[in-house]
Amino acid sequence: MEKDKLDRFITAVSSAADKQVNEILSEAEQEKNSILSAAKESAEEAGNRCLSDNIKMTSGKCVRMVSKAELEMKKEILLCREKLTAELFDKVHSKLAEYRKTPEYEEKLCDAIAGESDLDGARVYLSPEDMGLSDAIAAAARDKVTVAADDSIKYGGLLILRSAKGTVTDRTFDCALKEQQSLFASGNLMSAQEGD
């Protein structure tokens, strides 16, 4: 019995102590939040005043710095695009070199020359590396053309010169690549300007 009384007493004291501790902790938490809130408000006000003063003093300088940074960024973007364009077209050149070794390439050239009209007396120019296809191309043109090498053709395809008519049909990959590169570059330039 004594022990039960003692246990109840300890439990009651413990419960009362826990309650007081919880009340003290709760009050301390409320006071802490109040102090932090006041400090935060004070810091924000001081920060806003300082920021406002700095903005007034340095607005012109900031505008110049931003403009300079934008110009540098645009220049960097353009240089990066030029580099990527060069890398892309280097890969295209490699793919073309691989394609030129396939039977499909010969078939494409023969189909291209067979689809042309007014070939009598025309001269067909090929890349020196493609001269092995000259007989097939002449045959596809029903032997109405002569075939010759042209060192200016680097990536393949063919160029048809009709001297009698004064016309040139350029079906070289060199011409197509140059055209695509110009379109690609101008498209990228326009998209860079649209980003302004």
XYZ file of N, CA and C in Angstrom:
588
model
N 0.792 -1.178 0.000
C 0.000 0.000 0.000
C 0.851 1.266 0.000
N 1.819 1.242 0.866
C 2.747 2.364 0.919
C 3.403 2.545 -0.452
N 3.734 1.390 -1.009
C 4.411 1.425 -2.306
C 3.481 2.003 -3.364
N 2.175 1.649 -3.323
C 1.202 2.183 -4.276
C 1.072 3.688 -4.115
N 1.041 4.142 -2.860
C 0.937 5.573 -2.597
C 2.174 6.281 -3.149
N 3.315 5.643 -2.899
C 4.568 6.234 -3.366
C 4.583 6.302 -4.897
N 4.138 5.257 -5.548
C 4.095 5.218 -7.025
C 3.133 6.276 -7.553
N 1.976 6.417 -6.915
C 1.006 7.435 -7.345
C 1.577 8.827 -7.146
N 2.256 9.021 -6.051
C 2.879 10.316 -5.764
C 3.942 10.636 -6.831
N 4.779 9.649 -7.134
C 5.845 9.853 -8.148
C 5.216 10.134 -9.506
N 4.157 9.393 -9.834
C 3.473 9.590 -11.114
C 2.851 10.980 -11.169
N 2.219 11.399 -10.086
C 1.582 12.724 -10.030
C 2.628 13.812 -10.157
N 3.745 13.659 -9.427
C 4.818 14.661 -9.491
C 5.405 14.686 -10.891
N 5.624 13.508 -11.448
C 6.198 13.389 -12.793
C 5.277 14.029 -13.814
N 3.989 13.767 -13.694
C 2.999 14.318 -14.618
C 2.962 15.833 -14.496
N 2.984 16.335 -13.270
C 2.960 17.781 -13.051
C 4.226 18.417 -13.609
N 5.359 17.730 -13.387
C 6.639 18.254 -13.891
C 6.635 18.265 -15.419
N 6.122 17.174 -16.014
C 6.058 17.101 -17.481
C 5.176 18.210 -18.034
N 4.048 18.446 -17.347
C 3.126 19.490 -17.789
C 3.800 20.853 -17.726
N 4.503 21.119 -16.630
C 5.195 22.411 -16.486
C 6.308 22.549 -17.522
N 7.048 21.444 -17.741
C 8.123 21.479 -18.752
C 7.519 21.775 -20.122
N 6.408 21.108 -20.462
C 5.758 21.333 -21.753
C 5.257 22.760 -21.883
N 4.716 23.315 -20.814
C 4.254 24.706 -20.840
C 5.432 25.651 -21.046
N 6.524 25.379 -20.327
C 7.725 26.233 -20.461
C 8.272 26.134 -21.882
N 8.328 24.897 -22.425
C 8.821 24.712 -23.804
C 7.910 25.416 -24.804
N 6.604 25.325 -24.591
C 5.653 25.968 -25.482
C 5.822 27.483 -25.448
N 5.950 28.040 -24.259
C 6.165 29.485 -24.126
C 7.482 29.897 -24.772
N 8.512 29.072 -24.557
C 9.825 29.380 -25.151
C 9.741 29.334 -26.679
N 9.019 28.363 -27.205
C 8.858 28.244 -28.667
C 8.117 29.456 -29.220
N 7.054 29.879 -28.511
C 6.304 31.056 -28.945
C 7.175 32.300 -28.898
N 7.952 32.441 -27.848
C 8.828 33.607 -27.728
C 9.909 33.574 -28.810
N 10.456 32.376 -29.038
C 11.477 32.231 -30.095
C 10.892 32.650 -31.431
N 9.670 32.149 -31.773
C 9.026 32.493 -33.041
C 8.758 33.983 -33.137
N 8.358 34.581 -32.026
C 8.096 36.019 -32.004
C 9.382 36.804 -32.254
N 10.464 36.389 -31.589
C 11.765 37.068 -31.754
C 12.268 36.905 -33.182
N 12.165 35.667 -33.725
C 12.620 35.412 -35.102
C 11.804 36.202 -36.113
N 10.496 36.280 -35.876
C 9.633 37.032 -36.785
C 10.001 38.513 -36.782
N 10.229 39.057 -35.606
C 10.605 40.470 -35.500
C 11.968 40.698 -36.146
N 12.899 39.775 -35.914
C 14.232 39.917 -36.505
C 14.165 39.808 -38.025
N 13.326 38.890 -38.504
C 13.172 38.718 -39.950
C 12.587 39.976 -40.578
N 11.552 40.533 -39.962
C 10.948 41.769 -40.456
C 11.962 42.900 -40.485
N 12.708 43.024 -39.407
C 13.711 44.078 -39.309
C 14.782 43.896 -40.383
N 15.225 42.637 -40.574
C 16.255 42.355 -41.583
C 15.727 42.628 -42.986
N 14.475 42.254 -43.242
C 13.892 42.506 -44.557
C 13.776 44.002 -44.829
N 13.354 44.759 -43.823
C 13.248 46.213 -43.996
C 14.615 46.821 -44.272
N 15.609 46.398 -43.498
C 16.963 46.927 -43.697
C 17.490 46.519 -45.065
N 17.220 45.266 -45.439
C 17.657 44.778 -46.749
C 16.990 45.530 -47.873
N 15.701 45.786 -47.740
C 14.970 46.531 -48.773
C 15.482 47.960 -48.903
N 15.746 48.593 -47.749
C 16.299 49.960 -47.791
C 17.655 49.950 -48.488
N 18.483 49.004 -48.087
C 19.831 48.909 -48.672
C 19.744 48.622 -50.174
N 18.864 47.714 -50.535
C 18.687 47.360 -51.941
C 18.189 48.553 -52.736
N 17.229 49.256 -52.193
C 16.692 50.432 -52.869
C 17.783 51.484 -53.083
N 18.599 51.696 -52.049
C 19.697 52.657 -52.175
C 20.698 52.200 -53.236
N 21.036 50.920 -53.207
C 21.999 50.392 -54.185
C 21.458 50.449 -55.600
N 20.173 50.188 -55.753
C 19.568 50.241 -57.090
C 19.647 51.651 -57.638
N 19.342 52.617 -56.801
C 19.401 54.002 -57.260
C 20.816 54.392 -57.652
N 21.797 53.934 -56.854
C 23.185 54.329 -57.115
C 23.779 53.618 -58.326
N 23.367 52.381 -58.564
C 24.069 51.598 -59.581
C 23.216 51.181 -60.770
N 22.044 51.768 -60.933
C 21.165 51.324 -62.020
C 21.825 51.477 -63.394
N 22.465 52.590 -63.650
C 23.148 52.803 -64.932
C 24.262 51.797 -65.146
N 25.023 51.563 -64.084
C 26.127 50.609 -64.170
C 25.602 49.202 -64.431
N 24.510 48.852 -63.767
C 23.920 47.522 -63.947
C 23.423 47.335 -65.372
N 22.785 48.358 -65.913
C 22.269 48.262 -67.287
C 23.419 48.011 -68.249
N 24.521 48.740 -68.069
C 25.685 48.537 -68.940
C 26.269 47.136 -68.766
N 26.348 46.687 -67.528
C 26.896 45.353 -67.279
C 26.011 44.270 -67.900
N 24.696 44.438 -67.778
C 23.772 43.452 -68.353
C 23.883 43.462 -69.873
N 23.939 44.652 -70.458
C 24.064 44.749 -71.916
C 25.346 44.092 -72.399
N 26.436 44.348 -71.696
C 27.711 43.753 -72.077
C 27.645 42.233 -71.936
N 27.047 41.763 -70.867
C 26.927 40.313 -70.648
C 26.054 39.677 -71.728
N 24.967 40.359 -72.110
C 24.104 39.832 -73.172
C 24.853 39.742 -74.489
N 25.632 40.780 -74.809
C 26.416 40.745 -76.046
C 27.434 39.611 -76.021
N 28.110 39.452 -74.898
C 29.081 38.358 -74.761
C 28.393 37.005 -74.908
N 27.231 36.887 -74.297
C 26.488 35.631 -74.362
C 26.073 35.332 -75.809
N 25.570 36.348 -76.506
C 25.161 36.153 -77.904
C 26.356 35.759 -78.765
N 27.497 36.418 -78.508
C 28.698 36.085 -79.266
C 29.109 34.640 -78.991
N 29.037 34.247 -77.741
C 29.381 32.876 -77.355
C 28.438 31.870 -78.011
N 27.151 32.212 -78.025
C 26.158 31.330 -78.641
C 26.440 31.186 -80.128
N 26.724 32.301 -80.787
C 27.008 32.240 -82.223
C 28.268 31.421 -82.498
N 29.308 31.611 -81.684
C 30.526 30.824 -81.866
C 30.263 29.340 -81.640
N 29.463 29.058 -80.633
C 29.110 27.669 -80.336
C 28.297 27.074 -81.483
N 27.360 27.850 -82.012
C 26.557 27.366 -83.146
C 27.430 27.119 -84.366
N 28.376 28.029 -84.607
C 29.288 27.837 -85.741
C 30.080 26.546 -85.563
N 30.549 26.320 -84.346
C 31.320 25.101 -84.071
C 30.449 23.864 -84.269
N 29.224 23.905 -83.732
C 28.316 22.769 -83.884
C 27.947 22.544 -85.348
N 27.755 23.637 -86.091
C 27.447 23.528 -87.512
C 28.608 22.864 -88.245
N 29.820 23.300 -87.934
C 30.995 22.700 -88.570
C 31.090 21.220 -88.226
N 30.868 20.876 -86.966
C 30.916 19.465 -86.559
C 29.831 18.660 -87.258
N 28.633 19.234 -87.351
C 27.530 18.546 -88.015
C 27.863 18.275 -89.474
N 28.344 19.298 -90.166
C 28.632 19.114 -91.585
C 29.885 18.268 -91.815
N 30.803 18.220 -90.868
C 31.905 17.265 -90.960
C 31.367 15.839 -90.917
N 30.382 15.613 -90.042
C 29.756 14.286 -89.975
C 29.020 13.976 -91.269
N 28.351 14.993 -91.839
C 27.661 14.799 -93.116
C 28.670 14.422 -94.192
N 29.816 15.089 -94.205
C 30.862 14.766 -95.188
C 31.307 13.322 -95.031
N 31.477 12.872 -93.794
C 31.882 11.482 -93.541
C 30.821 10.512 -94.034
N 29.552 10.830 -93.751
C 28.457 9.964 -94.203
C 28.401 9.922 -95.731
N 28.644 11.061 -96.364
C 28.658 11.094 -97.833
C 29.794 10.230 -98.380
N 30.946 10.305 -97.728
C 32.082 9.499 -98.174
C 31.739 8.008 -98.090
N 31.040 7.616 -97.024
C 30.612 6.216 -96.888
C 29.574 5.872 -97.961
N 28.629 6.776 -98.182
C 27.570 6.544 -99.160
C 28.132 6.382 -100.566
N 29.155 7.147 -100.884
C 29.742 7.095 -102.233
C 30.373 5.748 -102.542
N 30.590 4.936 -101.529
C 31.177 3.608 -101.732
C 30.109 2.533 -101.949
N 28.839 2.928 -101.895
C 27.755 1.948 -101.996
C 27.222 1.860 -103.430
N 26.591 0.737 -103.779
C 25.961 0.603 -105.106
C 24.807 1.598 -105.290
N 24.169 2.002 -104.195
C 23.060 2.954 -104.294
C 23.522 4.298 -104.862
N 24.760 4.662 -104.554
C 25.299 5.935 -105.056
C 25.394 5.889 -106.582
N 25.960 4.825 -107.104
C 26.061 4.684 -108.562
C 24.669 4.706 -109.182
N 23.732 4.001 -108.559
C 22.359 3.954 -109.058
C 21.735 5.352 -109.057
N 21.983 6.135 -107.996
C 21.436 7.494 -107.905
C 21.997 8.375 -109.027
N 23.292 8.287 -109.269
C 23.891 9.097 -110.342
C 23.336 8.690 -111.702
N 23.212 7.383 -111.919
C 22.673 6.902 -113.205
C 21.223 7.335 -113.377
N 20.423 7.263 -112.319
C 19.033 7.716 -112.393
C 18.963 9.214 -112.663
N 19.857 9.974 -112.042
C 19.857 11.435 -112.223
C 20.173 11.793 -113.672
N 21.172 11.138 -114.255
C 21.543 11.474 -115.635
C 20.490 10.969 -116.607
N 19.875 9.815 -116.297
C 18.835 9.266 -117.175
C 17.586 10.153 -117.160
N 17.351 10.862 -116.091
C 16.186 11.744 -115.978
C 16.371 13.093 -116.653
N 17.563 13.383 -117.135
C 17.837 14.668 -117.787
C 17.438 14.612 -119.263
N 17.060 15.759 -119.800
C 16.736 15.847 -121.235
C 17.805 16.673 -121.927
N 17.798 16.641 -123.248
C 18.743 17.425 -124.072
C 20.187 17.179 -123.667
N 20.588 15.917 -123.694
C 21.959 15.589 -123.301
C 22.918 15.493 -124.487
N 22.417 15.636 -125.715
C 23.286 15.508 -126.886
C 24.458 16.480 -126.792
N 25.659 15.949 -126.787
C 26.870 16.760 -126.755
C 27.190 17.357 -125.392
N 26.439 17.005 -124.373
C 26.695 17.552 -123.028
C 27.938 16.900 -122.430
N 28.495 17.608 -121.493
C 29.678 17.093 -120.790
C 29.292 16.936 -119.315
N 29.563 15.760 -118.761
C 29.248 15.471 -117.367
C 30.553 15.465 -116.587
N 30.571 16.238 -115.495
C 31.759 16.298 -114.654
C 31.498 15.546 -113.348
N 32.496 14.766 -112.952
C 32.452 14.007 -111.715
C 33.668 14.340 -110.866
N 33.573 13.996 -109.615
C 34.743 14.083 -108.738
C 35.784 13.090 -109.258
N 37.068 13.426 -109.168
C 38.092 12.473 -109.628
C 37.937 11.086 -108.977
N 37.480 11.040 -107.730
C 37.290 9.758 -107.053
C 36.139 8.950 -107.653
N 35.215 9.611 -108.360
C 34.051 8.930 -108.936
C 34.251 8.548 -110.399
N 35.420 8.771 -110.947
C 35.641 8.487 -112.371
C 35.468 7.008 -112.699
N 35.539 6.152 -111.723
C 35.283 4.728 -111.952
C 33.836 4.464 -112.362
N 32.964 5.445 -112.163
C 31.551 5.313 -112.523
C 31.241 5.925 -113.890
N 32.259 6.421 -114.573
C 32.025 7.162 -115.815
C 31.354 6.311 -116.893
N 31.738 5.050 -117.049
C 31.116 4.197 -118.075
C 29.642 3.973 -117.770
N 29.316 3.725 -116.500
C 27.920 3.501 -116.115
C 27.088 4.757 -116.352
N 27.660 5.922 -116.069
C 26.937 7.182 -116.264
C 26.733 7.464 -117.745
N 27.778 7.225 -118.559
C 27.651 7.419 -120.008
C 26.586 6.475 -120.566
N 26.558 5.246 -120.087
C 25.558 4.276 -120.549
C 24.155 4.719 -120.134
N 23.995 5.227 -118.918
C 22.686 5.693 -118.454
C 22.204 6.881 -119.281
N 23.139 7.664 -119.831
C 22.793 8.816 -120.679
C 22.707 8.405 -122.146
N 22.689 7.112 -122.410
C 22.638 6.539 -123.764
C 23.780 7.073 -124.633
N 24.940 7.186 -124.027
C 26.188 7.601 -124.688
C 26.072 8.927 -125.433
N 25.216 9.820 -124.922
C 25.076 11.147 -125.521
C 26.015 12.162 -124.875
N 26.753 11.734 -123.855
C 27.585 12.668 -123.099
C 29.024 12.174 -123.051
N 29.919 13.106 -122.737
C 31.289 12.721 -122.395
C 31.458 12.993 -120.905
N 32.258 12.181 -120.265
C 32.441 12.289 -118.825
C 33.881 12.705 -118.547
N 34.045 13.679 -117.642
C 35.374 14.172 -117.294
C 35.442 14.432 -115.789
N 36.665 14.483 -115.288
C 36.885 14.753 -113.861
C 36.931 16.261 -113.625
N 36.441 16.666 -112.475
C 36.499 18.068 -112.069
C 36.967 18.110 -110.617
N 38.161 18.684 -110.407
C 38.746 18.735 -109.061
C 37.931 19.571 -108.077
N 37.057 20.435 -108.582
C 36.276 21.276 -107.664
C 35.134 20.494 -107.012
N 34.806 19.327 -107.539
C 33.756 18.491 -106.944
C 34.423 17.600 -105.898
N 34.156 17.898 -104.657
C 34.818 17.191 -103.548
C 33.958 16.089 -102.941
N 32.629 16.291 -102.900
C 31.768 15.393 -102.131
C 30.893 14.486 -102.981
N 31.020 14.570 -104.289
C 30.279 13.672 -105.160
C 29.142 14.345 -105.890
N 28.409 13.518 -106.636
C 27.344 14.037 -107.468
C 27.878 14.306 -108.864
N 27.094 15.008 -109.658
C 27.535 15.302 -111.020
C 27.108 16.691 -111.444
N 27.835 17.204 -112.421
C 27.591 18.531 -112.981
C 27.449 18.339 -114.484
N 26.369 18.833 -115.065
C 26.121 18.657 -116.502
C 26.263 20.010 -117.186
N 27.168 20.076 -118.142
C 27.404 21.309 -118.899
C 26.896 21.093 -120.317
N 25.928 21.904 -120.704
C 25.393 21.870 -122.068
C 25.915 23.119 -122.769
N 27.071 22.995 -123.392
C 27.738 24.146 -124.020
C 26.885 24.760 -125.119
N 26.235 23.915 -125.913
C 25.439 24.421 -127.033
C 24.298 25.316 -126.544
N 23.720 24.980 -125.412
C 22.610 25.766 -124.860
C 23.085 26.789 -123.842
N 24.332 26.641 -123.385
C 24.861 27.565 -122.385
C 24.245 27.362 -121.010
N 23.898 26.107 -120.687
C 23.286 25.834 -119.389
C 24.142 24.858 -118.581
N 23.979 24.965 -117.282
C 24.666 24.066 -116.352
C 23.622 23.522 -115.385
N 23.643 22.216 -115.191
C 22.785 21.589 -114.183
C 23.701 21.032 -113.112
N 23.605 21.593 -111.934
C 24.498 21.197 -110.840
C 23.767 20.242 -109.900
N 24.140 19.001 -109.975
C 23.573 17.982 -109.086
C 24.679 17.415 -108.186
N 25.609 18.293 -107.838
C 26.696 17.852 -106.959
C 26.261 17.954 -105.508
N 26.838 17.093 -104.686
C 26.580 17.178 -103.251
C 27.243 18.438 -102.686
N 28.301 18.898 -103.358
C 28.981 20.118 -102.919
C 28.000 21.293 -102.919
N 27.267 21.417 -104.016
C 26.294 22.513 -104.150
C 25.162 22.340 -103.136
N 24.648 21.118 -103.035
C 23.552 20.861 -102.093
C 23.987 21.138 -100.664
N 25.209 20.727 -100.316
C 25.712 20.968 -98.963
C 25.884 22.458 -98.686
N 26.426 23.171 -99.663
C 26.617 24.612 -99.487
C 25.279 25.303 -99.272
N 24.296 24.890 -100.049
C 22.955 25.462 -99.916
C 22.355 25.129 -98.549
N 22.462 23.870 -98.135
C 21.927 23.458 -96.836
C 22.651 24.147 -95.687
N 23.956 24.311 -95.846
C 24.729 24.976 -94.798
C 24.284 26.434 -94.659
N 24.023 27.085 -95.782
C 23.539 28.472 -95.741
C 22.161 28.542 -95.091
N 21.272 27.621 -95.482
C 19.934 27.596 -94.881
C 20.014 27.306 -93.389
N 20.874 26.370 -93.023
C 21.037 26.001 -91.623
C 21.564 27.188 -90.825
N 22.581 27.846 -91.361
C 23.183 28.992 -90.669
C 22.176 30.139 -90.554
N 21.451 30.432 -91.646
C 20.493 31.541 -91.578
C 19.332 31.185 -90.659
N 18.922 29.922 -90.630
C 17.865 29.492 -89.709
C 18.303 29.644 -88.270
N 19.554 29.283 -87.976
C 20.082 29.431 -86.625
C 20.244 30.896 -86.255
N 20.654 31.710 -87.223
C 20.815 33.140 -86.957
C 19.456 33.755 -86.635
N 18.432 33.358 -87.420
C 17.098 33.895 -87.163
C 16.589 33.446 -85.803
N 16.825 32.169 -85.448
C 16.346 31.700 -84.145
C 17.108 32.381 -83.012
N 18.360 32.726 -83.239
C 19.134 33.450 -82.215
C 18.575 34.865 -82.047
N 18.181 35.493 -83.151
C 17.624 36.841 -83.077
C 16.237 36.826 -82.450
N 15.478 35.745 -82.695
C 14.138 35.652 -82.099
C 14.215 35.502 -80.596
N 15.357 34.973 -80.111
C 15.529 34.795 -78.663
C 15.742 36.096 -77.930
N 15.899 37.203 -78.660
C 16.142 38.504 -78.010
C 14.989 38.930 -77.161
